[in-house]
Amino acid sequence: MTDLDHTHDPALCSWVASANAADTDFPIQNLPLGMARATGSTGAFRPVTAIGDQVLDLIAAAELGALSDALGAVLRTCEGLGLNPLMAIGPGLRRQLRHELVAALQDDAGPKQAALLAPALKPMSEVEMTLPCRIGDYTDFYAGIHHATAVGKLFRPDNPLLPNYKWVPIGYHGRVSSTGVSGQTFRRPLGQTKAPEAEAPGFGPVKRLDYELEVGALVATGNEPGRPVPIDEAEQHLFGLVLLNDWSARDLQAWEYQPLGPFLAKSFATTISPWVITMEALAPFRRAFTRPDGDPRPLPYLDGAANRERGAIGIRLEVHLQTRAMRDAGQAPAKLMASDFADAYWTVAQMLTHHASNGCNLQPGDLFGSGTMSGPAADQGGSLLELTQGGKQAITLPGGEQRTFLQDGDSVALVGRCEAPGRRAIGFGPCVGTVVPGGAWGVGGPPGRRA
């Protein structure tokens, strides 16, 4: 796991003034990575980092002499393709990129570096983002034990968790083609559903559309087929984290789920945040990975000293909802809940190790979803399914509107922020998606890859 170094110093400031604001997601201690281009441009997306409210073009920074030739060569191969080449080259060069960026952007660099890098900087409001990498495969796990328990109680009150839950990181293979970045607009899916009292199923727009608050992990270096990844090496194969909304059609899911699991209820849209928060940036927010007393200890292949000591990651997570009426009235989104990623029952290292344990070959850019990250309290559900007790108890929004499940025009925003005593807080940036009526595309067009 990444150790703390001078790049995590909470006193570190940048000559980019907005990076020093207390409420910014992107201080110099963060330096997330993504792919962007100027708004309205038809040019290729290029690798970038965020610093305050500015975006730094990394290829341009290398050409201006602020980054080494070795980094410049790798970054140029990312243009138009995604961050996969940088992912594949391993953690050493990624750490070097972080160190060189801090050296170029810290306030000690002064007016000279500010003048040098001015041509490579652009306000965040003037760029559009795309997916940070080519996602080859997407696996959604079920590591949120509070979600698993709450949903299990809706259907199995006496035995909410299935026997394998505390032994194996459960997951299923998801769909990649409908994955988009923040700003994604998608139409309400159609599907086959069956009401409990109906004799036969019907087909039409789903009525129980939901969101799921998740954290996504992106694979860096892969492994060869047939070669598992030991738990003590797992984090060397991880690139960073994003926010992830696993949109779900609950009525479709209930009808199709048995016996093979999620299919069309989950494949119509997935939204992720465009900025990858690297494993290096997350180092100050690591926590001990623990299990409640009486729970089984992970099997040896999923248990390592480093994972026990620092495997969990503290991320405060929130869900905000804005209806069309709220938007038209200029009303801010309403916060629905908050939870902590540190409560996950399995760590990202355990997910990766288990995924590769049968010899499955992971590849740079593969995406893992954590599963819904709910908190232990009833008002901390990471989905409407939980917050409304399966649609039985509507939630009331500030303007008086009520929701059991999502209506057309609703926008859902996920928020993630890391905070720890004596450390500079960092954030994930936006992860917003909007549902429009089935059969008609919204202003944003079909499920998009641009913010």
Short mmCIF file of N, CA and C in Angstrom, two decimals, residues 229-377:
data_model
loop_
_atom_site.label_atom_id
_atom_site.label_comp_id
_atom_site.label_asym_id
_atom_site.label_seq_id
_atom_site.Cartn_x
_atom_site.Cartn_y
_atom_site.Cartn_z
N VAL A 229 -3.49 -13.13 -7.90
CA VAL A 229 -2.81 -11.98 -7.32
C VAL A 229 -2.87 -12.11 -5.80
N PRO A 230 -1.74 -12.30 -5.11
CA PRO A 230 -1.76 -12.40 -3.65
C PRO A 230 -2.31 -11.13 -3.02
N ILE A 231 -2.93 -11.27 -1.87
CA ILE A 231 -3.56 -10.14 -1.18
C ILE A 231 -2.53 -9.04 -0.88
N ASP A 232 -1.30 -9.41 -0.56
CA ASP A 232 -0.30 -8.40 -0.23
C ASP A 232 0.18 -7.62 -1.45
N GLU A 233 -0.15 -8.09 -2.65
CA GLU A 233 0.23 -7.40 -3.88
C GLU A 233 -0.95 -6.73 -4.57
N ALA A 234 -2.15 -6.93 -4.04
CA ALA A 234 -3.36 -6.52 -4.76
C ALA A 234 -3.39 -5.03 -5.06
N GLU A 235 -3.01 -4.21 -4.10
CA GLU A 235 -3.15 -2.76 -4.32
C GLU A 235 -2.14 -2.22 -5.32
N GLN A 236 -1.08 -2.97 -5.61
CA GLN A 236 -0.18 -2.58 -6.68
C GLN A 236 -0.86 -2.69 -8.04
N HIS A 237 -1.96 -3.42 -8.07
CA HIS A 237 -2.71 -3.62 -9.32
C HIS A 237 -3.92 -2.68 -9.41
N LEU A 238 -4.06 -1.76 -8.47
CA LEU A 238 -5.18 -0.82 -8.49
C LEU A 238 -4.70 0.58 -8.84
N PHE A 239 -5.47 1.28 -9.66
CA PHE A 239 -5.11 2.61 -10.13
C PHE A 239 -5.73 3.70 -9.26
N GLY A 240 -7.00 3.56 -8.95
CA GLY A 240 -7.68 4.58 -8.16
C GLY A 240 -9.17 4.32 -8.09
N LEU A 241 -9.88 5.26 -7.46
CA LEU A 241 -11.31 5.11 -7.21
C LEU A 241 -12.12 6.22 -7.88
N VAL A 242 -13.37 5.90 -8.19
CA VAL A 242 -14.35 6.86 -8.71
C VAL A 242 -15.66 6.63 -7.96
N LEU A 243 -16.59 7.56 -8.08
CA LEU A 243 -17.96 7.33 -7.63
C LEU A 243 -18.72 6.60 -8.73
N LEU A 244 -19.68 5.78 -8.35
CA LEU A 244 -20.40 4.95 -9.33
C LEU A 244 -21.87 4.85 -8.94
N ASN A 245 -22.75 5.15 -9.88
CA ASN A 245 -24.19 4.99 -9.69
C ASN A 245 -24.66 3.82 -10.53
N ASP A 246 -25.05 2.75 -9.88
CA ASP A 246 -25.53 1.54 -10.55
C ASP A 246 -27.06 1.63 -10.63
N TRP A 247 -27.55 2.37 -11.63
CA TRP A 247 -28.99 2.54 -11.80
C TRP A 247 -29.67 1.18 -11.90
N SER A 248 -30.84 1.06 -11.27
CA SER A 248 -31.49 -0.26 -11.16
C SER A 248 -33.00 -0.13 -11.36
N ALA A 249 -33.55 -1.03 -12.17
CA ALA A 249 -35.00 -1.13 -12.36
C ALA A 249 -35.51 -2.24 -11.45
N ARG A 250 -36.06 -1.86 -10.30
CA ARG A 250 -36.38 -2.84 -9.27
C ARG A 250 -37.49 -3.79 -9.66
N ASP A 251 -38.52 -3.32 -10.40
CA ASP A 251 -39.59 -4.22 -10.80
C ASP A 251 -39.12 -5.21 -11.85
N LEU A 252 -38.29 -4.75 -12.77
CA LEU A 252 -37.70 -5.65 -13.76
C LEU A 252 -36.78 -6.66 -13.07
N GLN A 253 -35.98 -6.16 -12.12
CA GLN A 253 -35.05 -7.01 -11.39
C GLN A 253 -35.76 -8.12 -10.64
N ALA A 254 -36.88 -7.80 -9.99
CA ALA A 254 -37.60 -8.80 -9.19
C ALA A 254 -38.12 -9.95 -10.05
N TRP A 255 -38.47 -9.65 -11.29
CA TRP A 255 -39.04 -10.67 -12.16
C TRP A 255 -37.96 -11.52 -12.84
N GLU A 256 -36.84 -10.90 -13.23
CA GLU A 256 -35.82 -11.61 -14.00
C GLU A 256 -34.71 -12.21 -13.15
N TYR A 257 -34.61 -11.82 -11.89
CA TYR A 257 -33.41 -12.09 -11.08
C TYR A 257 -33.11 -13.57 -10.92
N GLN A 258 -34.13 -14.39 -10.67
CA GLN A 258 -33.90 -15.82 -10.47
C GLN A 258 -33.95 -16.55 -11.81
N PRO A 259 -33.02 -17.50 -12.06
CA PRO A 259 -31.99 -17.98 -11.14
C PRO A 259 -30.58 -17.45 -11.42
N LEU A 260 -30.41 -16.59 -12.41
CA LEU A 260 -29.04 -16.24 -12.83
C LEU A 260 -28.59 -14.85 -12.41
N GLY A 261 -29.41 -14.09 -11.70
CA GLY A 261 -28.95 -12.80 -11.20
C GLY A 261 -29.25 -11.63 -12.12
N PRO A 262 -28.63 -10.46 -11.88
CA PRO A 262 -28.95 -9.23 -12.61
C PRO A 262 -28.69 -9.36 -14.11
N PHE A 263 -29.58 -8.74 -14.89
CA PHE A 263 -29.43 -8.72 -16.35
C PHE A 263 -29.91 -7.36 -16.85
N LEU A 264 -31.09 -7.29 -17.45
CA LEU A 264 -31.55 -6.03 -18.05
C LEU A 264 -31.91 -4.98 -17.00
N ALA A 265 -32.15 -5.38 -15.78
CA ALA A 265 -32.47 -4.42 -14.72
C ALA A 265 -31.28 -3.55 -14.36
N LYS A 266 -30.08 -3.93 -14.79
CA LYS A 266 -28.87 -3.21 -14.42
C LYS A 266 -28.05 -2.73 -15.63
N SER A 267 -28.41 -3.14 -16.83
CA SER A 267 -27.53 -2.93 -17.98
C SER A 267 -27.81 -1.68 -18.79
N PHE A 268 -28.84 -0.92 -18.45
CA PHE A 268 -29.25 0.20 -19.30
C PHE A 268 -28.44 1.47 -19.06
N ALA A 269 -27.83 1.63 -17.86
CA ALA A 269 -27.02 2.82 -17.59
C ALA A 269 -26.22 2.62 -16.31
N THR A 270 -24.98 3.08 -16.35
CA THR A 270 -24.12 3.18 -15.16
C THR A 270 -23.38 4.50 -15.29
N THR A 271 -23.38 5.31 -14.24
CA THR A 271 -22.72 6.61 -14.28
C THR A 271 -21.54 6.62 -13.32
N ILE A 272 -20.37 7.08 -13.80
CA ILE A 272 -19.21 7.22 -12.93
C ILE A 272 -18.71 8.66 -12.97
N SER A 273 -17.99 9.05 -11.93
CA SER A 273 -17.35 10.37 -11.91
C SER A 273 -16.13 10.34 -12.83
N PRO A 274 -15.83 11.44 -13.53
CA PRO A 274 -14.76 11.42 -14.53
C PRO A 274 -13.35 11.49 -13.96
N TRP A 275 -13.22 11.96 -12.69
CA TRP A 275 -11.90 12.10 -12.09
C TRP A 275 -11.54 10.85 -11.29
N VAL A 276 -10.39 10.26 -11.59
CA VAL A 276 -9.91 9.10 -10.83
C VAL A 276 -9.06 9.60 -9.67
N ILE A 277 -9.48 9.29 -8.44
CA ILE A 277 -8.70 9.63 -7.26
C ILE A 277 -7.70 8.50 -7.06
N THR A 278 -6.43 8.79 -7.26
CA THR A 278 -5.42 7.73 -7.28
C THR A 278 -5.24 7.11 -5.90
N MET A 279 -4.73 5.89 -5.88
CA MET A 279 -4.47 5.22 -4.60
C MET A 279 -3.47 6.02 -3.77
N GLU A 280 -2.57 6.74 -4.43
CA GLU A 280 -1.60 7.57 -3.70
C GLU A 280 -2.31 8.71 -2.96
N ALA A 281 -3.26 9.35 -3.60
CA ALA A 281 -3.97 10.46 -2.96
C ALA A 281 -4.80 10.00 -1.77
N LEU A 282 -5.19 8.74 -1.76
CA LEU A 282 -6.05 8.20 -0.71
C LEU A 282 -5.27 7.73 0.52
N ALA A 283 -3.95 7.75 0.45
CA ALA A 283 -3.12 7.21 1.54
C ALA A 283 -3.44 7.80 2.92
N PRO A 284 -3.72 9.11 3.06
CA PRO A 284 -3.97 9.65 4.41
C PRO A 284 -5.30 9.21 5.02
N PHE A 285 -6.14 8.55 4.24
CA PHE A 285 -7.49 8.26 4.70
C PHE A 285 -7.72 6.76 4.90
N ARG A 286 -6.60 6.02 5.00
CA ARG A 286 -6.70 4.59 5.24
C ARG A 286 -7.07 4.31 6.69
N ARG A 287 -7.80 3.24 6.90
CA ARG A 287 -8.20 2.82 8.24
C ARG A 287 -7.99 1.32 8.39
N ALA A 288 -8.01 0.88 9.62
CA ALA A 288 -7.91 -0.56 9.88
C ALA A 288 -9.16 -1.25 9.35
N PHE A 289 -8.96 -2.44 8.78
CA PHE A 289 -10.08 -3.26 8.32
C PHE A 289 -10.44 -4.23 9.43
N THR A 290 -11.65 -4.11 9.92
CA THR A 290 -12.08 -4.95 11.04
C THR A 290 -13.40 -5.62 10.71
N ARG A 291 -13.69 -6.65 11.45
CA ARG A 291 -14.97 -7.36 11.35
C ARG A 291 -15.64 -7.34 12.73
N PRO A 292 -16.96 -7.33 12.77
CA PRO A 292 -17.66 -7.39 14.07
C PRO A 292 -17.29 -8.66 14.83
N ASP A 293 -17.30 -8.58 16.13
CA ASP A 293 -17.04 -9.76 16.96
C ASP A 293 -18.01 -10.88 16.59
N GLY A 294 -17.46 -12.07 16.45
CA GLY A 294 -18.28 -13.22 16.12
C GLY A 294 -18.35 -13.53 14.64
N ASP A 295 -17.98 -12.56 13.78
CA ASP A 295 -17.97 -12.83 12.34
C ASP A 295 -16.73 -13.63 11.98
N PRO A 296 -16.82 -14.46 10.94
CA PRO A 296 -15.66 -15.28 10.57
C PRO A 296 -14.52 -14.43 10.03
N ARG A 297 -13.31 -14.84 10.30
CA ARG A 297 -12.14 -14.18 9.73
C ARG A 297 -12.02 -14.60 8.27
N PRO A 298 -11.61 -13.68 7.37
CA PRO A 298 -11.48 -14.05 5.97
C PRO A 298 -10.54 -15.25 5.80
N LEU A 299 -10.81 -16.05 4.79
CA LEU A 299 -9.93 -17.18 4.49
C LEU A 299 -8.52 -16.64 4.22
N PRO A 300 -7.48 -17.47 4.41
CA PRO A 300 -6.10 -16.99 4.33
C PRO A 300 -5.77 -16.23 3.05
N TYR A 301 -6.33 -16.65 1.91
CA TYR A 301 -5.97 -15.95 0.66
C TYR A 301 -6.53 -14.53 0.61
N LEU A 302 -7.50 -14.21 1.48
CA LEU A 302 -8.09 -12.88 1.55
C LEU A 302 -7.66 -12.11 2.79
N ASP A 303 -6.65 -12.61 3.48
CA ASP A 303 -6.25 -12.03 4.75
C ASP A 303 -4.75 -11.71 4.74
N GLY A 304 -4.41 -10.46 4.94
CA GLY A 304 -3.00 -10.05 4.99
C GLY A 304 -2.81 -8.97 6.03
N ALA A 305 -1.60 -8.86 6.56
CA ALA A 305 -1.33 -7.89 7.62
C ALA A 305 -1.61 -6.46 7.17
N ALA A 306 -1.14 -6.10 5.97
CA ALA A 306 -1.36 -4.73 5.48
C ALA A 306 -2.84 -4.46 5.28
N ASN A 307 -3.59 -5.44 4.79
CA ASN A 307 -5.02 -5.25 4.59
C ASN A 307 -5.74 -5.06 5.92
N ARG A 308 -5.30 -5.80 6.95
CA ARG A 308 -5.91 -5.63 8.27
C ARG A 308 -5.58 -4.27 8.85
N GLU A 309 -4.36 -3.80 8.64
CA GLU A 309 -3.92 -2.55 9.26
C GLU A 309 -4.46 -1.32 8.54
N ARG A 310 -4.56 -1.37 7.18
CA ARG A 310 -4.91 -0.16 6.44
C ARG A 310 -5.78 -0.44 5.22
N GLY A 311 -6.49 -1.53 5.21
CA GLY A 311 -7.23 -1.91 4.01
C GLY A 311 -8.47 -1.09 3.74
N ALA A 312 -9.10 -0.56 4.79
CA ALA A 312 -10.32 0.24 4.61
C ALA A 312 -9.96 1.67 4.23
N ILE A 313 -10.88 2.35 3.56
CA ILE A 313 -10.67 3.73 3.12
C ILE A 313 -11.86 4.56 3.56
N GLY A 314 -11.59 5.62 4.31
CA GLY A 314 -12.66 6.49 4.79
C GLY A 314 -13.08 7.50 3.73
N ILE A 315 -14.27 7.34 3.21
CA ILE A 315 -14.84 8.28 2.24
C ILE A 315 -16.26 8.59 2.68
N ARG A 316 -16.53 9.85 2.99
CA ARG A 316 -17.91 10.23 3.32
C ARG A 316 -18.70 10.32 2.02
N LEU A 317 -19.77 9.55 1.95
CA LEU A 317 -20.58 9.46 0.74
C LEU A 317 -21.97 10.04 0.99
N GLU A 318 -22.50 10.72 -0.02
CA GLU A 318 -23.84 11.29 0.08
C GLU A 318 -24.58 11.11 -1.24
N VAL A 319 -25.91 11.12 -1.15
CA VAL A 319 -26.78 11.15 -2.33
C VAL A 319 -27.64 12.39 -2.26
N HIS A 320 -27.71 13.14 -3.39
CA HIS A 320 -28.55 14.33 -3.49
C HIS A 320 -29.51 14.14 -4.66
N LEU A 321 -30.75 14.56 -4.48
CA LEU A 321 -31.78 14.42 -5.51
C LEU A 321 -32.36 15.78 -5.86
N GLN A 322 -32.47 16.04 -7.17
CA GLN A 322 -33.12 17.26 -7.66
C GLN A 322 -34.18 16.87 -8.68
N THR A 323 -35.42 17.19 -8.41
CA THR A 323 -36.49 16.91 -9.35
C THR A 323 -36.55 17.99 -10.43
N ARG A 324 -37.34 17.72 -11.45
CA ARG A 324 -37.50 18.74 -12.51
C ARG A 324 -38.12 20.00 -11.94
N ALA A 325 -39.10 19.86 -11.06
CA ALA A 325 -39.75 21.03 -10.46
C ALA A 325 -38.75 21.82 -9.62
N MET A 326 -37.88 21.15 -8.88
CA MET A 326 -36.85 21.84 -8.10
C MET A 326 -35.90 22.60 -9.01
N ARG A 327 -35.53 21.97 -10.11
CA ARG A 327 -34.60 22.59 -11.06
C ARG A 327 -35.24 23.83 -11.68
N ASP A 328 -36.51 23.71 -12.08
CA ASP A 328 -37.21 24.84 -12.70
C ASP A 328 -37.36 26.01 -11.74
N ALA A 329 -37.46 25.69 -10.45
CA ALA A 329 -37.64 26.74 -9.43
C ALA A 329 -36.31 27.26 -8.91
N GLY A 330 -35.20 26.75 -9.43
CA GLY A 330 -33.89 27.18 -8.97
C GLY A 330 -33.56 26.66 -7.59
N GLN A 331 -34.20 25.56 -7.20
CA GLN A 331 -34.00 25.00 -5.87
C GLN A 331 -32.85 24.00 -5.88
N ALA A 332 -32.00 24.06 -4.88
CA ALA A 332 -30.83 23.18 -4.81
C ALA A 332 -31.26 21.73 -4.59
N PRO A 333 -30.44 20.78 -5.00
CA PRO A 333 -30.74 19.38 -4.72
C PRO A 333 -30.85 19.12 -3.22
N ALA A 334 -31.66 18.13 -2.85
CA ALA A 334 -31.87 17.77 -1.45
C ALA A 334 -31.00 16.56 -1.10
N LYS A 335 -30.30 16.66 0.03
CA LYS A 335 -29.50 15.51 0.49
C LYS A 335 -30.42 14.45 1.07
N LEU A 336 -30.26 13.22 0.60
CA LEU A 336 -31.12 12.13 1.05
C LEU A 336 -30.48 11.28 2.14
N MET A 337 -29.15 11.16 2.14
CA MET A 337 -28.49 10.29 3.11
C MET A 337 -26.99 10.54 3.11
N ALA A 338 -26.30 9.88 4.04
CA ALA A 338 -24.83 9.90 4.09
C ALA A 338 -24.36 8.57 4.68
N SER A 339 -23.22 8.10 4.22
CA SER A 339 -22.63 6.87 4.73
C SER A 339 -21.12 6.97 4.60
N ASP A 340 -20.41 5.89 4.94
CA ASP A 340 -18.94 5.89 4.92
C ASP A 340 -18.45 4.61 4.24
N PHE A 341 -17.57 4.80 3.26
CA PHE A 341 -17.03 3.66 2.52
C PHE A 341 -16.21 2.73 3.41
N ALA A 342 -15.72 3.24 4.54
CA ALA A 342 -14.94 2.41 5.45
C ALA A 342 -15.77 1.28 6.05
N ASP A 343 -17.10 1.36 5.93
CA ASP A 343 -17.97 0.31 6.45
C ASP A 343 -18.09 -0.89 5.52
N ALA A 344 -17.47 -0.83 4.34
CA ALA A 344 -17.55 -1.94 3.40
C ALA A 344 -17.08 -3.24 4.05
N TYR A 345 -17.78 -4.33 3.78
CA TYR A 345 -17.46 -5.61 4.41
C TYR A 345 -16.23 -6.25 3.77
N TRP A 346 -15.93 -5.85 2.54
CA TRP A 346 -14.73 -6.34 1.83
C TRP A 346 -13.96 -5.13 1.33
N THR A 347 -12.64 -5.17 1.38
CA THR A 347 -11.82 -4.07 0.88
C THR A 347 -11.61 -4.22 -0.62
N VAL A 348 -11.13 -3.14 -1.25
CA VAL A 348 -10.86 -3.21 -2.70
C VAL A 348 -9.75 -4.21 -3.00
N ALA A 349 -8.80 -4.37 -2.08
CA ALA A 349 -7.75 -5.36 -2.27
C ALA A 349 -8.32 -6.76 -2.25
N GLN A 350 -9.24 -7.03 -1.35
CA GLN A 350 -9.88 -8.35 -1.29
C GLN A 350 -10.72 -8.62 -2.53
N MET A 351 -11.39 -7.58 -3.05
CA MET A 351 -12.16 -7.76 -4.27
C MET A 351 -11.26 -8.18 -5.42
N LEU A 352 -10.13 -7.49 -5.56
CA LEU A 352 -9.23 -7.80 -6.67
C LEU A 352 -8.63 -9.19 -6.51
N THR A 353 -8.16 -9.51 -5.31
CA THR A 353 -7.56 -10.82 -5.08
C THR A 353 -8.56 -11.94 -5.33
N HIS A 354 -9.78 -11.78 -4.84
CA HIS A 354 -10.79 -12.82 -5.06
C HIS A 354 -11.11 -12.95 -6.55
N HIS A 355 -11.22 -11.82 -7.24
CA HIS A 355 -11.56 -11.85 -8.67
C HIS A 355 -10.52 -12.66 -9.46
N ALA A 356 -9.25 -12.51 -9.08
CA ALA A 356 -8.17 -13.19 -9.80
C ALA A 356 -7.84 -14.56 -9.21
N SER A 357 -8.51 -14.95 -8.14
CA SER A 357 -8.10 -16.16 -7.41
C SER A 357 -8.28 -17.44 -8.21
N ASN A 358 -9.19 -17.43 -9.17
CA ASN A 358 -9.37 -18.63 -10.01
C ASN A 358 -8.53 -18.59 -11.27
N GLY A 359 -7.66 -17.58 -11.37
CA GLY A 359 -6.84 -17.42 -12.56
C GLY A 359 -7.41 -16.46 -13.58
N CYS A 360 -8.53 -15.81 -13.24
CA CYS A 360 -9.12 -14.83 -14.15
C CYS A 360 -8.12 -13.70 -14.40
N ASN A 361 -7.90 -13.36 -15.66
CA ASN A 361 -6.95 -12.31 -15.99
C ASN A 361 -7.64 -10.96 -16.04
N LEU A 362 -7.24 -10.07 -15.13
CA LEU A 362 -7.72 -8.70 -15.11
C LEU A 362 -6.85 -7.85 -16.03
N GLN A 363 -7.41 -6.74 -16.52
CA GLN A 363 -6.70 -5.90 -17.49
C GLN A 363 -6.78 -4.43 -17.08
N PRO A 364 -5.80 -3.62 -17.51
CA PRO A 364 -5.85 -2.18 -17.20
C PRO A 364 -7.17 -1.56 -17.65
N GLY A 365 -7.81 -0.85 -16.74
CA GLY A 365 -9.08 -0.22 -17.06
C GLY A 365 -10.29 -1.01 -16.65
N ASP A 366 -10.14 -2.25 -16.20
CA ASP A 366 -11.30 -2.99 -15.69
C ASP A 366 -11.89 -2.25 -14.50
N LEU A 367 -13.20 -2.30 -14.38
CA LEU A 367 -13.92 -1.54 -13.36
C LEU A 367 -14.61 -2.48 -12.38
N PHE A 368 -14.42 -2.21 -11.08
CA PHE A 368 -15.15 -2.92 -10.02
C PHE A 368 -16.14 -1.94 -9.39
N GLY A 369 -17.37 -2.36 -9.17
CA GLY A 369 -18.30 -1.63 -8.33
C GLY A 369 -18.31 -2.24 -6.95
N SER A 370 -18.44 -1.40 -5.94
CA SER A 370 -18.37 -1.89 -4.56
C SER A 370 -19.66 -2.57 -4.11
N GLY A 371 -20.76 -2.31 -4.79
CA GLY A 371 -22.07 -2.60 -4.23
C GLY A 371 -22.54 -1.39 -3.45
N THR A 372 -23.83 -1.33 -3.16
CA THR A 372 -24.42 -0.15 -2.54
C THR A 372 -23.87 0.08 -1.15
N MET A 373 -23.39 1.31 -0.92
CA MET A 373 -22.75 1.68 0.35
C MET A 373 -23.74 2.40 1.26
N SER A 374 -24.53 1.63 1.97
CA SER A 374 -25.47 2.18 2.96
C SER A 374 -24.79 2.24 4.32
N GLY A 375 -25.38 3.03 5.21
CA GLY A 375 -24.93 3.05 6.60
C GLY A 375 -25.81 2.16 7.45
N PRO A 376 -25.50 2.03 8.74
CA PRO A 376 -26.25 1.12 9.60
C PRO A 376 -27.65 1.61 9.97
N ALA A 377 -27.91 2.91 9.91
CA ALA A 377 -29.19 3.46 10.32
C ALA A 377 -30.20 3.42 9.17
#
